[in-house]
mmCIF file of C-alpha atoms and ligand atoms in Angstrom:
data_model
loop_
_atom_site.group_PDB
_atom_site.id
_atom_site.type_symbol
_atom_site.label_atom_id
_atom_site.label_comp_id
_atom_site.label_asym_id
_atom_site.label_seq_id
_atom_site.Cartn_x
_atom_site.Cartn_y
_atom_site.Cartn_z
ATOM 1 C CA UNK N 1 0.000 0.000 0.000
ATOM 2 C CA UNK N 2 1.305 3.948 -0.412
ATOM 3 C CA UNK N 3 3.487 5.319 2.378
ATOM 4 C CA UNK N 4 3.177 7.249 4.706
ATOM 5 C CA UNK N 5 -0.144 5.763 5.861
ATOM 6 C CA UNK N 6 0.723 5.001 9.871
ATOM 7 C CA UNK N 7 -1.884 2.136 9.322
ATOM 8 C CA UNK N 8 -1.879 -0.085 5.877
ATOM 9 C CA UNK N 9 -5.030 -2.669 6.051
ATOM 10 C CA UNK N 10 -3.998 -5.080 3.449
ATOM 11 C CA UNK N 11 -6.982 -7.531 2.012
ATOM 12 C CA UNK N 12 -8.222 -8.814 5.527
ATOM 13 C CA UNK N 13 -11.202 -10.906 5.595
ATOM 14 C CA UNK N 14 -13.488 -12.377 8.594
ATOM 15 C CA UNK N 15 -15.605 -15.255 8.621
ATOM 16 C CA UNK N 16 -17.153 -17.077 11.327
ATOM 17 C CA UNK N 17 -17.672 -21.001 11.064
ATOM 18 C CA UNK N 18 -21.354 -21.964 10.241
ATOM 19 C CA UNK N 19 -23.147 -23.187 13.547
ATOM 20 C CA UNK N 20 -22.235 -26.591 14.712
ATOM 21 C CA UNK N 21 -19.523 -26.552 12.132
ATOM 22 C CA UNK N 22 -21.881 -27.825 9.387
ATOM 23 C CA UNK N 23 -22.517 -25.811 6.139
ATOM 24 C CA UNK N 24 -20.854 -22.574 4.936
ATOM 25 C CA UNK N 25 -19.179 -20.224 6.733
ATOM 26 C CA UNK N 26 -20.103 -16.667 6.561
ATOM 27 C CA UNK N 27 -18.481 -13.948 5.240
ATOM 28 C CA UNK N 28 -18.707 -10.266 7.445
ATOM 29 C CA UNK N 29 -16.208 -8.695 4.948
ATOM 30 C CA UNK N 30 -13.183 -9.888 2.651
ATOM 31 C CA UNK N 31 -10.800 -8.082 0.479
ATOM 32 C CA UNK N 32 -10.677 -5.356 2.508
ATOM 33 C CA UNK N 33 -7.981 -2.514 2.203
ATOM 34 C CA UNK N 34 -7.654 0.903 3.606
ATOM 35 C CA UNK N 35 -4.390 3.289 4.149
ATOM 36 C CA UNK N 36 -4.998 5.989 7.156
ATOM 37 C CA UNK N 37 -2.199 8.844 7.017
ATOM 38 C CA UNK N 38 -0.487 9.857 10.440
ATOM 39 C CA UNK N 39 -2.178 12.708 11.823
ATOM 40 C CA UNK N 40 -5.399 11.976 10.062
ATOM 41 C CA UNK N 41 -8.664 11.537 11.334
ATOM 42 C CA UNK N 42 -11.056 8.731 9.757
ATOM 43 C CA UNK N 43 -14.840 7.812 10.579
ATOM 44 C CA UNK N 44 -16.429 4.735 9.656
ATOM 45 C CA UNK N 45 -20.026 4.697 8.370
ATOM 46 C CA UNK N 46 -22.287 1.579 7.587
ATOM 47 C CA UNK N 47 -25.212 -0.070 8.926
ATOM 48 C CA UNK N 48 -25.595 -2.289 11.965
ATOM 49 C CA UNK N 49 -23.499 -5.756 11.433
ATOM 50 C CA UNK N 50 -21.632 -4.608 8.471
ATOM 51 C CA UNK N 51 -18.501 -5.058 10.349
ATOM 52 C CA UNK N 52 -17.237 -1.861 11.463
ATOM 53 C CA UNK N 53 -16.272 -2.959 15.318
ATOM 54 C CA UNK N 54 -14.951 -5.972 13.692
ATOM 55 C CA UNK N 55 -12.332 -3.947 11.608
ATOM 56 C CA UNK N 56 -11.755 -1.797 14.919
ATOM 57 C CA UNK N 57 -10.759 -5.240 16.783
ATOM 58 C CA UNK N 58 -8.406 -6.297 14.543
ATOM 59 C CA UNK N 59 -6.802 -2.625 14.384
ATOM 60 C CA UNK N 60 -6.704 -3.226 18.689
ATOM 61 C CA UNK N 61 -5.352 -6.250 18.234
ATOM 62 C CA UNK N 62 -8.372 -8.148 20.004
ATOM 63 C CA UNK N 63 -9.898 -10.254 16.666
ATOM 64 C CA UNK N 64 -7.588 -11.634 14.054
ATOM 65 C CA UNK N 65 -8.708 -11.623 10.301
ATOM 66 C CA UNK N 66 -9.529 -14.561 8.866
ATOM 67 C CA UNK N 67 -7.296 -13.157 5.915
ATOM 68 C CA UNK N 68 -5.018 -10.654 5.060
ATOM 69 C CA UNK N 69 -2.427 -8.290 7.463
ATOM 70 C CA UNK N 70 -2.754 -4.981 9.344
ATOM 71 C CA UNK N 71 0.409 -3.239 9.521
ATOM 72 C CA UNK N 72 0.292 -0.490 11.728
ATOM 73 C CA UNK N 73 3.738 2.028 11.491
ATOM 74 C CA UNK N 74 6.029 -0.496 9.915
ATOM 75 C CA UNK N 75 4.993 -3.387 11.961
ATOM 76 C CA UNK N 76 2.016 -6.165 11.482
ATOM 77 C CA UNK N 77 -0.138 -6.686 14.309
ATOM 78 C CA UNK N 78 0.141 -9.306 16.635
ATOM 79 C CA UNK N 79 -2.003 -9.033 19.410
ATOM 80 C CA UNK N 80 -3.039 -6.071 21.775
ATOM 81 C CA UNK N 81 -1.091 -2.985 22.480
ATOM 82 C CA UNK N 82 -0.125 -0.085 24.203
ATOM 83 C CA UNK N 83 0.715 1.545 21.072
ATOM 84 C CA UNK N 84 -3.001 1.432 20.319
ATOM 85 C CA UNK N 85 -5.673 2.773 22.753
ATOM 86 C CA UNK N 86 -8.651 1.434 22.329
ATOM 87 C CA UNK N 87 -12.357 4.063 23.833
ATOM 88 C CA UNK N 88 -14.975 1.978 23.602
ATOM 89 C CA UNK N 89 -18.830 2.807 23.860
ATOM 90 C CA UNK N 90 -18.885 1.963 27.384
ATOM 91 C CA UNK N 91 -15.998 3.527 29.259
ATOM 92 C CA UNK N 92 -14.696 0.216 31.198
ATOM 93 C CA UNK N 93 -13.129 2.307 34.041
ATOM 94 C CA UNK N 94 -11.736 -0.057 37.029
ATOM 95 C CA UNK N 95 -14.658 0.824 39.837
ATOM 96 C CA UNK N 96 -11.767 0.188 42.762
ATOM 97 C CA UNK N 97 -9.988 3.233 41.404
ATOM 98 C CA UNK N 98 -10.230 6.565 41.424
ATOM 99 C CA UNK N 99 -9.985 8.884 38.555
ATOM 100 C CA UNK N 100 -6.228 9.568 39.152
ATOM 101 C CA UNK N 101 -5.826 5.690 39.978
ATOM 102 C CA UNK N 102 -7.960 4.525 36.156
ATOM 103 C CA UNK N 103 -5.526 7.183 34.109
ATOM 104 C CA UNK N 104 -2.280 6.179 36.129
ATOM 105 C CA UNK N 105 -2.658 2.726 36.010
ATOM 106 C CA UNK N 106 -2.456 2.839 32.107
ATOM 107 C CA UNK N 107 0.486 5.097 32.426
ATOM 108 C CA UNK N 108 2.264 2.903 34.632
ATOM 109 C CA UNK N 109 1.200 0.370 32.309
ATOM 110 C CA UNK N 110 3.302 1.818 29.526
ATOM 111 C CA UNK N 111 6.046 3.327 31.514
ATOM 112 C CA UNK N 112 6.653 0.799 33.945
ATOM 113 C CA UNK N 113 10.158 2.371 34.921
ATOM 114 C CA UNK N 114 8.739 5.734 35.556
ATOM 115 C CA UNK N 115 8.926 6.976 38.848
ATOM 116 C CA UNK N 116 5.725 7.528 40.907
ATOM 117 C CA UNK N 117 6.413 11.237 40.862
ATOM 118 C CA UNK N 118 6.150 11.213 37.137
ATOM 119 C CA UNK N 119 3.029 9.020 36.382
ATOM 120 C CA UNK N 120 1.002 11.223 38.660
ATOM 121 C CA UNK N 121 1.911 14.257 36.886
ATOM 122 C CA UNK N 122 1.413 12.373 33.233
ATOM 123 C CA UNK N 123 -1.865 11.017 34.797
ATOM 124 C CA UNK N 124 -2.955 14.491 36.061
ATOM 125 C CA UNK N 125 -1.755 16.359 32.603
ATOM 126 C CA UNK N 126 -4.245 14.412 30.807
ATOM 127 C CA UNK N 127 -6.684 14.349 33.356
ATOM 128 C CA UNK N 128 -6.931 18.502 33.047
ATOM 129 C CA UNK N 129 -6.659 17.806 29.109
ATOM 130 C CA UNK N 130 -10.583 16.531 29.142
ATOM 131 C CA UNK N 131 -11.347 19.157 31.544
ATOM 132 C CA UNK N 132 -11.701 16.970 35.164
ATOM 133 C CA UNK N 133 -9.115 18.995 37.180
ATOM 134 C CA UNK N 134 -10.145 19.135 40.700
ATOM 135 C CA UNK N 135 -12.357 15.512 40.548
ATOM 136 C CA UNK N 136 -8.901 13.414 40.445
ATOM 137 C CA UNK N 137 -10.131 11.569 44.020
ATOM 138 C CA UNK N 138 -13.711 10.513 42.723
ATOM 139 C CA UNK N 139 -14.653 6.802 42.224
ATOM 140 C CA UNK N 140 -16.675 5.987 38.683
ATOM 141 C CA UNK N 141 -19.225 5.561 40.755
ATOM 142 C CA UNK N 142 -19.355 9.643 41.650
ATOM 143 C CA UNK N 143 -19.107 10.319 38.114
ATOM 144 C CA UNK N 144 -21.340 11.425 35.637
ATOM 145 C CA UNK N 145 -21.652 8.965 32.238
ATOM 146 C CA UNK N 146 -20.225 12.002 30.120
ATOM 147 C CA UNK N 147 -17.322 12.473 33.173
ATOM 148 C CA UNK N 148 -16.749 8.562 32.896
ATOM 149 C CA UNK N 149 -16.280 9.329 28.663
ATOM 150 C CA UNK N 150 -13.881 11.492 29.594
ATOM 151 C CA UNK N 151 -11.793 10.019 32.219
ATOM 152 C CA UNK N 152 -11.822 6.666 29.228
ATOM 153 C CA UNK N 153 -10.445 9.348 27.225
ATOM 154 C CA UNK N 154 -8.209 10.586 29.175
ATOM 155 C CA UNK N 155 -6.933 6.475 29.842
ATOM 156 C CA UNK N 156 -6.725 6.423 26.138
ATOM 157 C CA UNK N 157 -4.647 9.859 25.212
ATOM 158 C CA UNK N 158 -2.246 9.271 28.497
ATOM 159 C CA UNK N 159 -0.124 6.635 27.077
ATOM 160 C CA UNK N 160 0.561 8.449 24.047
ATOM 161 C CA UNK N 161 -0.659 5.728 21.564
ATOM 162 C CA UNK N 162 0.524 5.890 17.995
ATOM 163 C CA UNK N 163 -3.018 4.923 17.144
ATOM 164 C CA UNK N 164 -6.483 6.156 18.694
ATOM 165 C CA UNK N 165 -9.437 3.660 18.103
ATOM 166 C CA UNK N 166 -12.639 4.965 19.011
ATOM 167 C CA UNK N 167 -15.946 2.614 18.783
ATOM 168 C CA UNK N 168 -19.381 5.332 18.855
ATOM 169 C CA UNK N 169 -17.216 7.043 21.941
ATOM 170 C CA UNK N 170 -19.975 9.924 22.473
ATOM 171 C CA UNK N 171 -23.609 7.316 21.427
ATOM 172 C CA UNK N 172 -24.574 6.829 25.115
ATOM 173 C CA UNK N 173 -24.304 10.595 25.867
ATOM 174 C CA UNK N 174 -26.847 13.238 26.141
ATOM 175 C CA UNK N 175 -26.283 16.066 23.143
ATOM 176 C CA UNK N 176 -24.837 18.372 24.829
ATOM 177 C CA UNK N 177 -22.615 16.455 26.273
ATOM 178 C CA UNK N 178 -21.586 14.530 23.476
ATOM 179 C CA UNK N 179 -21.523 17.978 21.511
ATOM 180 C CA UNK N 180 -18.648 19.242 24.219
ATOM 181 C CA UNK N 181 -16.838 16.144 24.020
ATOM 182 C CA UNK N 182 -16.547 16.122 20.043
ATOM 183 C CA UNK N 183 -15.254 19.995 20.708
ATOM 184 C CA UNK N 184 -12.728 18.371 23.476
ATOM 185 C CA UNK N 185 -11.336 15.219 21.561
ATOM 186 C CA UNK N 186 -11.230 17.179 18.119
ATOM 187 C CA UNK N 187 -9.368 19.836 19.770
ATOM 188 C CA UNK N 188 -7.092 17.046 21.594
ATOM 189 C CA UNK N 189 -6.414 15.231 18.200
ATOM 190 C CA UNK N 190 -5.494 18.432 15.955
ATOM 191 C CA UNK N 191 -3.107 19.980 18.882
ATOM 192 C CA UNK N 192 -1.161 16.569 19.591
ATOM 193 C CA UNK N 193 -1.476 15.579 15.897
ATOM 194 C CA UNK N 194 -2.689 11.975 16.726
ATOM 195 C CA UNK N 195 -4.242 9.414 14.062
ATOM 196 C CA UNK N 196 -7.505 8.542 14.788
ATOM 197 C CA UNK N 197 -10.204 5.846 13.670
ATOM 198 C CA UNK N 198 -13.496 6.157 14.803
ATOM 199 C CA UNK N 199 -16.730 4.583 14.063
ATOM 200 C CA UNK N 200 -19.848 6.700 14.730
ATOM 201 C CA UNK N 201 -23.663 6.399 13.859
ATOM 202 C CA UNK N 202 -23.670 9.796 13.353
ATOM 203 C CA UNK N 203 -23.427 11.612 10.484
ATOM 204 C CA UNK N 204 -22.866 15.486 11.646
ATOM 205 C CA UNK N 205 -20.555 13.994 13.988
ATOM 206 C CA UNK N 206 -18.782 12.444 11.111
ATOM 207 C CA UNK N 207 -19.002 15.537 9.312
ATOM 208 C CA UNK N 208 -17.645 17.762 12.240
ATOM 209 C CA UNK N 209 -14.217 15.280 13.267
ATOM 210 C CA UNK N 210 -13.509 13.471 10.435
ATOM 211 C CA UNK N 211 -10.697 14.199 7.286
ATOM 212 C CA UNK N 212 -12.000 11.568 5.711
ATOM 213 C CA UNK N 213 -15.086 9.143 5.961
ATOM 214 C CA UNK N 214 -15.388 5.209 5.194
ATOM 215 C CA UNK N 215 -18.338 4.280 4.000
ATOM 216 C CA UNK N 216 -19.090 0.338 4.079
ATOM 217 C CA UNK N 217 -22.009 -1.144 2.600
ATOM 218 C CA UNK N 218 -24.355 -3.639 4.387
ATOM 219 C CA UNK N 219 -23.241 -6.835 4.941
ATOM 220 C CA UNK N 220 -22.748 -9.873 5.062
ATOM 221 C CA UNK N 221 -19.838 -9.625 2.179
ATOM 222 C CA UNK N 222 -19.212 -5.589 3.151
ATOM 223 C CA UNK N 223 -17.344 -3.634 1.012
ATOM 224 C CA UNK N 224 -15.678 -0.310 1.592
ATOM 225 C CA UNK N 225 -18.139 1.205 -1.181
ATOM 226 C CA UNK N 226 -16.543 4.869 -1.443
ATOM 227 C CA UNK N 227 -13.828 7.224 0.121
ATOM 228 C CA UNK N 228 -15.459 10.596 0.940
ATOM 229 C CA UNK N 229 -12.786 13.315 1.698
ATOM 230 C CA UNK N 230 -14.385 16.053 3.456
ATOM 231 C CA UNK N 231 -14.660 19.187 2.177
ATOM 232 C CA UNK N 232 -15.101 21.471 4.408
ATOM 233 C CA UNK N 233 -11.977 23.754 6.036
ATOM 234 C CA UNK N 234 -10.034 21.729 8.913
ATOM 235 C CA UNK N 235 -10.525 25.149 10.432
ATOM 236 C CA UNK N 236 -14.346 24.491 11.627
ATOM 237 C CA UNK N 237 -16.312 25.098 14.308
ATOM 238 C CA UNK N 238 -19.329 22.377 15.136
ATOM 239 C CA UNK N 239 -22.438 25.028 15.696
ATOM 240 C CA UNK N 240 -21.264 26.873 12.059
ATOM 241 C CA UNK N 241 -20.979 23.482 10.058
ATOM 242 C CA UNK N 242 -24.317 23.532 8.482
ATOM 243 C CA UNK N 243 -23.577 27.644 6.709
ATOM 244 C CA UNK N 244 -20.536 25.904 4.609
ATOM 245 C CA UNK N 245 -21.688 25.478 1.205
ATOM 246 C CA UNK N 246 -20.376 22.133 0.943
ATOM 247 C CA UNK N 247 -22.202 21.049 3.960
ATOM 248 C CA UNK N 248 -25.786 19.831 2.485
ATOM 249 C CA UNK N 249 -23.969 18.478 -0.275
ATOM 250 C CA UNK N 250 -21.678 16.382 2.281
ATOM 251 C CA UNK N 251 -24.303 15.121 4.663
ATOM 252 C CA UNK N 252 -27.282 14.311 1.318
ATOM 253 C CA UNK N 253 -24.432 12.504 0.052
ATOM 254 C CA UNK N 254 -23.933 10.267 3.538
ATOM 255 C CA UNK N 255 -27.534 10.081 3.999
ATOM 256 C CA UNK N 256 -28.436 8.325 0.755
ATOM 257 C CA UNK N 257 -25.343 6.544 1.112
ATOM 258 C CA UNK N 258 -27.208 5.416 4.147
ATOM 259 C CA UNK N 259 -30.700 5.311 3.098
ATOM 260 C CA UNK N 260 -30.053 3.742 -0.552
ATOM 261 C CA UNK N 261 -26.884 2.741 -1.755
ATOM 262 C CA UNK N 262 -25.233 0.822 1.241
ATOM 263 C CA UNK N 263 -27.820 -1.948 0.041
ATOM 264 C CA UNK N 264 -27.436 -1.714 -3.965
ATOM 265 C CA UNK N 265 -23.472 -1.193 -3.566
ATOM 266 C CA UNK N 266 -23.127 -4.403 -1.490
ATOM 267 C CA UNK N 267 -25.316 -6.338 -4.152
ATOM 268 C CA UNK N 268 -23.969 -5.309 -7.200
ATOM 269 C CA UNK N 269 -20.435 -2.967 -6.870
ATOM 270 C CA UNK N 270 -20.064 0.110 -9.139
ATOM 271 C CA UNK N 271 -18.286 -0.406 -12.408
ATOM 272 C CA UNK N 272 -14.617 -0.422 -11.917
ATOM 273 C CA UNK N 273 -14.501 -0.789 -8.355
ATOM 274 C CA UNK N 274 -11.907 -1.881 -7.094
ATOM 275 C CA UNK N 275 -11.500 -3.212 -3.708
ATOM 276 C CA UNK N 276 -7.167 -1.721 -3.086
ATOM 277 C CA UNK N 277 -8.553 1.555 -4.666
ATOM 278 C CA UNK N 278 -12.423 1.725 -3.446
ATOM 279 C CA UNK N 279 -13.456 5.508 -5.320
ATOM 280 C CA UNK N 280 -12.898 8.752 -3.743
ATOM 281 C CA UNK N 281 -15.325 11.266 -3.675
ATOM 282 C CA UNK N 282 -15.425 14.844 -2.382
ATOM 283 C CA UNK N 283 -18.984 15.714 -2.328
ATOM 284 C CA UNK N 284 -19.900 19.426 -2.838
ATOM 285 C CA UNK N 285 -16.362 20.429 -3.833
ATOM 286 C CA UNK N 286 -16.401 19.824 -7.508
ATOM 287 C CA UNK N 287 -18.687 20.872 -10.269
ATOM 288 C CA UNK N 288 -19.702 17.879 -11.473
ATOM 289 C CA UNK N 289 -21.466 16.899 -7.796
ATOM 290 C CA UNK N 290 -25.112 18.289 -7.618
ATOM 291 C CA UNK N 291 -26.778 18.679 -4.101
ATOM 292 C CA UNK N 292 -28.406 16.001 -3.225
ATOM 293 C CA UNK N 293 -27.188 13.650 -6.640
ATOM 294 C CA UNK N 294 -24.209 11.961 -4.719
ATOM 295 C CA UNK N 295 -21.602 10.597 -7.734
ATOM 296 C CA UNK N 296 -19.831 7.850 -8.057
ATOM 297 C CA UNK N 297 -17.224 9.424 -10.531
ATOM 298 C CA UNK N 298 -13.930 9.389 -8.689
ATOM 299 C CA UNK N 299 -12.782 12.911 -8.503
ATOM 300 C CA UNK N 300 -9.017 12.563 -8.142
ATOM 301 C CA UNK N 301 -8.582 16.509 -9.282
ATOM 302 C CA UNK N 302 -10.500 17.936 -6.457
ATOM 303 C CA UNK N 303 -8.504 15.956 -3.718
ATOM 304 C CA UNK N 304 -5.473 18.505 -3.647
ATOM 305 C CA UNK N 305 -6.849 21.246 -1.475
HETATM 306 N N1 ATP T 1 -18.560 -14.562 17.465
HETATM 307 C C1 ATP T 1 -19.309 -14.362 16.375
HETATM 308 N N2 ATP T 1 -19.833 -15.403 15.693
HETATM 309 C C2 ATP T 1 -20.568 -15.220 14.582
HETATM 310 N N3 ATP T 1 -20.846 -14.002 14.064
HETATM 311 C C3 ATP T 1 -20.363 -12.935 14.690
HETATM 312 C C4 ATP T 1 -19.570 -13.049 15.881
HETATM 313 N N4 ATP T 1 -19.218 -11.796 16.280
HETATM 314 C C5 ATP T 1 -19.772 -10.947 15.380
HETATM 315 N N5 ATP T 1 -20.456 -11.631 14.431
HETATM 316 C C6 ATP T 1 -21.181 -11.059 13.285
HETATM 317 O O1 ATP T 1 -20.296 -10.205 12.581
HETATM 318 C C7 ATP T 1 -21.038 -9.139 11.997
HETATM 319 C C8 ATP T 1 -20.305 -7.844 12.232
HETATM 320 O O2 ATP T 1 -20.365 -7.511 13.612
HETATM 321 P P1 ATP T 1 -19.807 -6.107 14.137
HETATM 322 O O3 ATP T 1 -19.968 -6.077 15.591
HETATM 323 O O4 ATP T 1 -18.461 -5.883 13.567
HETATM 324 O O5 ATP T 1 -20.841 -5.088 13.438
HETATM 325 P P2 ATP T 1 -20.921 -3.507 13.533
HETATM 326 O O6 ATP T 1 -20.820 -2.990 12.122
HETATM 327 O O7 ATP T 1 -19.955 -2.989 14.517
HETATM 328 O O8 ATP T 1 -22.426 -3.281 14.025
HETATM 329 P P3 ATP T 1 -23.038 -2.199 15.060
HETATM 330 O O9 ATP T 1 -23.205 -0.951 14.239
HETATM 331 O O10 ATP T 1 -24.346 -2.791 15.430
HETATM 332 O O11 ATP T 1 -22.099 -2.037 16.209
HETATM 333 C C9 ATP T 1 -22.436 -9.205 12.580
HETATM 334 O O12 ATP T 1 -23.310 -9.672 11.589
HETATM 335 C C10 ATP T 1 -22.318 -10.175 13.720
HETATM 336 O O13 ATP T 1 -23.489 -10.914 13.855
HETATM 337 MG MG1 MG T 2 -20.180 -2.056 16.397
#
C-alpha cells in the first residue's frame, strides 16, 4: 500500500464457522484494504453488522482476520497494544480506582520504569486535558456517564498511543454532552497531531471530526463502497458546520449513502470498483457533484486542497 499511511489494512477478511460446524461459513467482509495517514482523522459509516467494530478489533489487536495483514507504522499486528488505545462505547473504568488511579494505572502500564512522581503528573496532565481537574479523588461511581467518557479518554490519550481507536465514543451521551466532548477530543487530536479511527452512527458527527469518511455497505460480504474526503476547512467550528456550502452536499451525500446505496453497492459494486482503490469522492467540492445527486465518478482533481 502507499506510504506514509501510519496504518496499511492489506486484504483482511473475517468469517465465522457456520453453527455446529456444518454448512458454509459466513463472510462479514473480505478483500478489505484501507491506508490511514499519520495525523489523520477517519470515521467509519455503515449499517448495523456490516462489520465496522470488527475492523476496529483487529486494528486493537483483540480479533484476528480470517485473511489478510494490518500493519500499523512499519509493523504487522500481533495481538493487543499499548501503542493502540482502544475508547470503547462503554468507558470500562476499574470501579476500585479513582480517577487519578484509572488514568495512572495505564500510564504505569506503559512506563513501567517511571517513577511515581512522574506518572502522577502524566496522569494528572491528561486528566486537566478533558477538563476533570479538581475531581482526580472521585470513584466511577461519583461520576457522571459524560465524566466517565472522559476520564476513558483521558486512559486512552495518556499513554501516548501511535493509534487512537474509538468505537461510537460519544452514542450513550446526552447532546450536549456529546456535543462538548466532540469539541474536546477534536481539539485534543489536531493539537497533539494523533491518528484517529473512529466509528460513529452519526453523520454530523462524522461531518464535524472526520478528514475523511469510510463508508461500508451492508453486509454480510461488506465492502468499503466509497472514500469521501471532506470538504469542508479543517478550520471548523461544530455550531457553524451547516452555513458551509459544501455542507448539504456532504451530509445528502452520507444520507443516501445510508438510506439507498449501502444496500445496492453491497449487491452489485459500481463499475470499476476496485476493492485496493475503493473511489474517492469529495462531495460538494467539484462541479460535477449536484446537491443532493451523490456521484460515483472518482474525482481525483478535487482531492489537492
Ligand atoms: N462470534 C461471532 N460469531 C458469529 N458471528 C459474529 C460473531 N461476532 C460478530 N459476528 C457477526 O459479525 C457481523 C459484524 O459484527 P460487528 O460487531 O463488527 O458489526 P458492527 O458494524 O460494529 O455493528 P453495530 O453498528 O451494530 O455495532 C455481525 O453480523 C455479527 O453478527
Ligand atoms: Mg459495532
Amino acid at each position: 500500500m502507499t506510504d506514509g499511511n501510519i496504518i496499511s489494512i492489506e486484504g483482511i477478511a473475517r468469517r465465522y464457522p457456520a453453527p455446529g460446524g456444518k454448512g458454509k461459513s459466513t463472510t462479514i467482509f473480505e478483500n478489505l484494504w484501507l491506508g490511514v495517514r499519520r495525523g489523520e482523522f477517519v470515521c467509519t459509516i455503515g449499517h448495523s453488522g456490516c462489520g465496522k467494530t470488527t475492523v476496529l478489533n483487529i486494528l486493537a489487536g483483540l480479533d484476528a482476520p480470517s485473511e489478510g495483514t494490518v500493519i500499523v507504522d512499519g509493523q504487522a499486528i500481533d495481538g493487543p497494544s499499548l501503542d493502540r488505545a482502544v475508547i470503547f462505547q462503554s468507558h470500562a473504568l476499574l470501579p476500585w480506582l479513582s480517577v487519578q488511579g484509572n488514568v495512572a494505572f495505564a500510564v504505569r502500564s506503559r512506563w513501567p520504569d517511571w517513577s511515581a512522581a512522574r506518572i502522577e503528573e502524566q496522569a494528572r496532565r491528561f486528566i486537566a486535558l478533558v477538563g476533570l481537574a479538581g475531581s482526580e479523588r472521585k470513584r466511577p461511581a461519583e461520576l457522571s456517564g459524560g465524566m466517565k467518557q472522559r476520564v476513558g479518554i483521558a486512559r486512552a490519550l495518556s499513554i501516548e498511543p501511535k493509534i487512537l481507536l474509538m468505537d461510537e465514543p460519544f452514542s450513550a451521551l446526552d447532546a450536549l454532552t456529546r456535543g462538548t466532548l466532540q469539541d474536546e477530543a477534536r481539539r485534543i487530536c489536531m493539537e497533539t497531531g494523533q491518528t484517529t479511527y473512529m466509528i460513529t452512527h452519526d453523520i454530523d458527527e462524522a461531518i464535524y471530526l472526520a478528514d475523511r469518511i469510510v463508508l461500508m455497505t451492508n453486509g454480510p460480504g461488506a465492502r468499503v463502497a466509497e472514500i469521501v474526503e471532506n470538504p469542508l476547512p479543517r478550520d471548523r467550528a461544530r455550531t457553524d458546520l451547516y452555513r458551509h456550502p459544501s455542507y448539504y452536499p456532504l451530509r445528502n451525500h452520507l444520507i443516501e449513502f445510508l438510506v439507498t446505496r449501502s444496500r445496492t453497492l453491497r449487491d452489485a459494486p459500481a463499475d470499476g470498483w476496485d476493492p485496493r482503490h475503493p473511489p474517492v469522492v469529495r462531495p460538494g467540492a467539484h462541479p460535477e457533484l449536484v446537491p443532493g445527486e451523490p456521484s460515483l465518478h472518482s474525482v481525483p482533481n478535487a482531492l489537492s486542497a
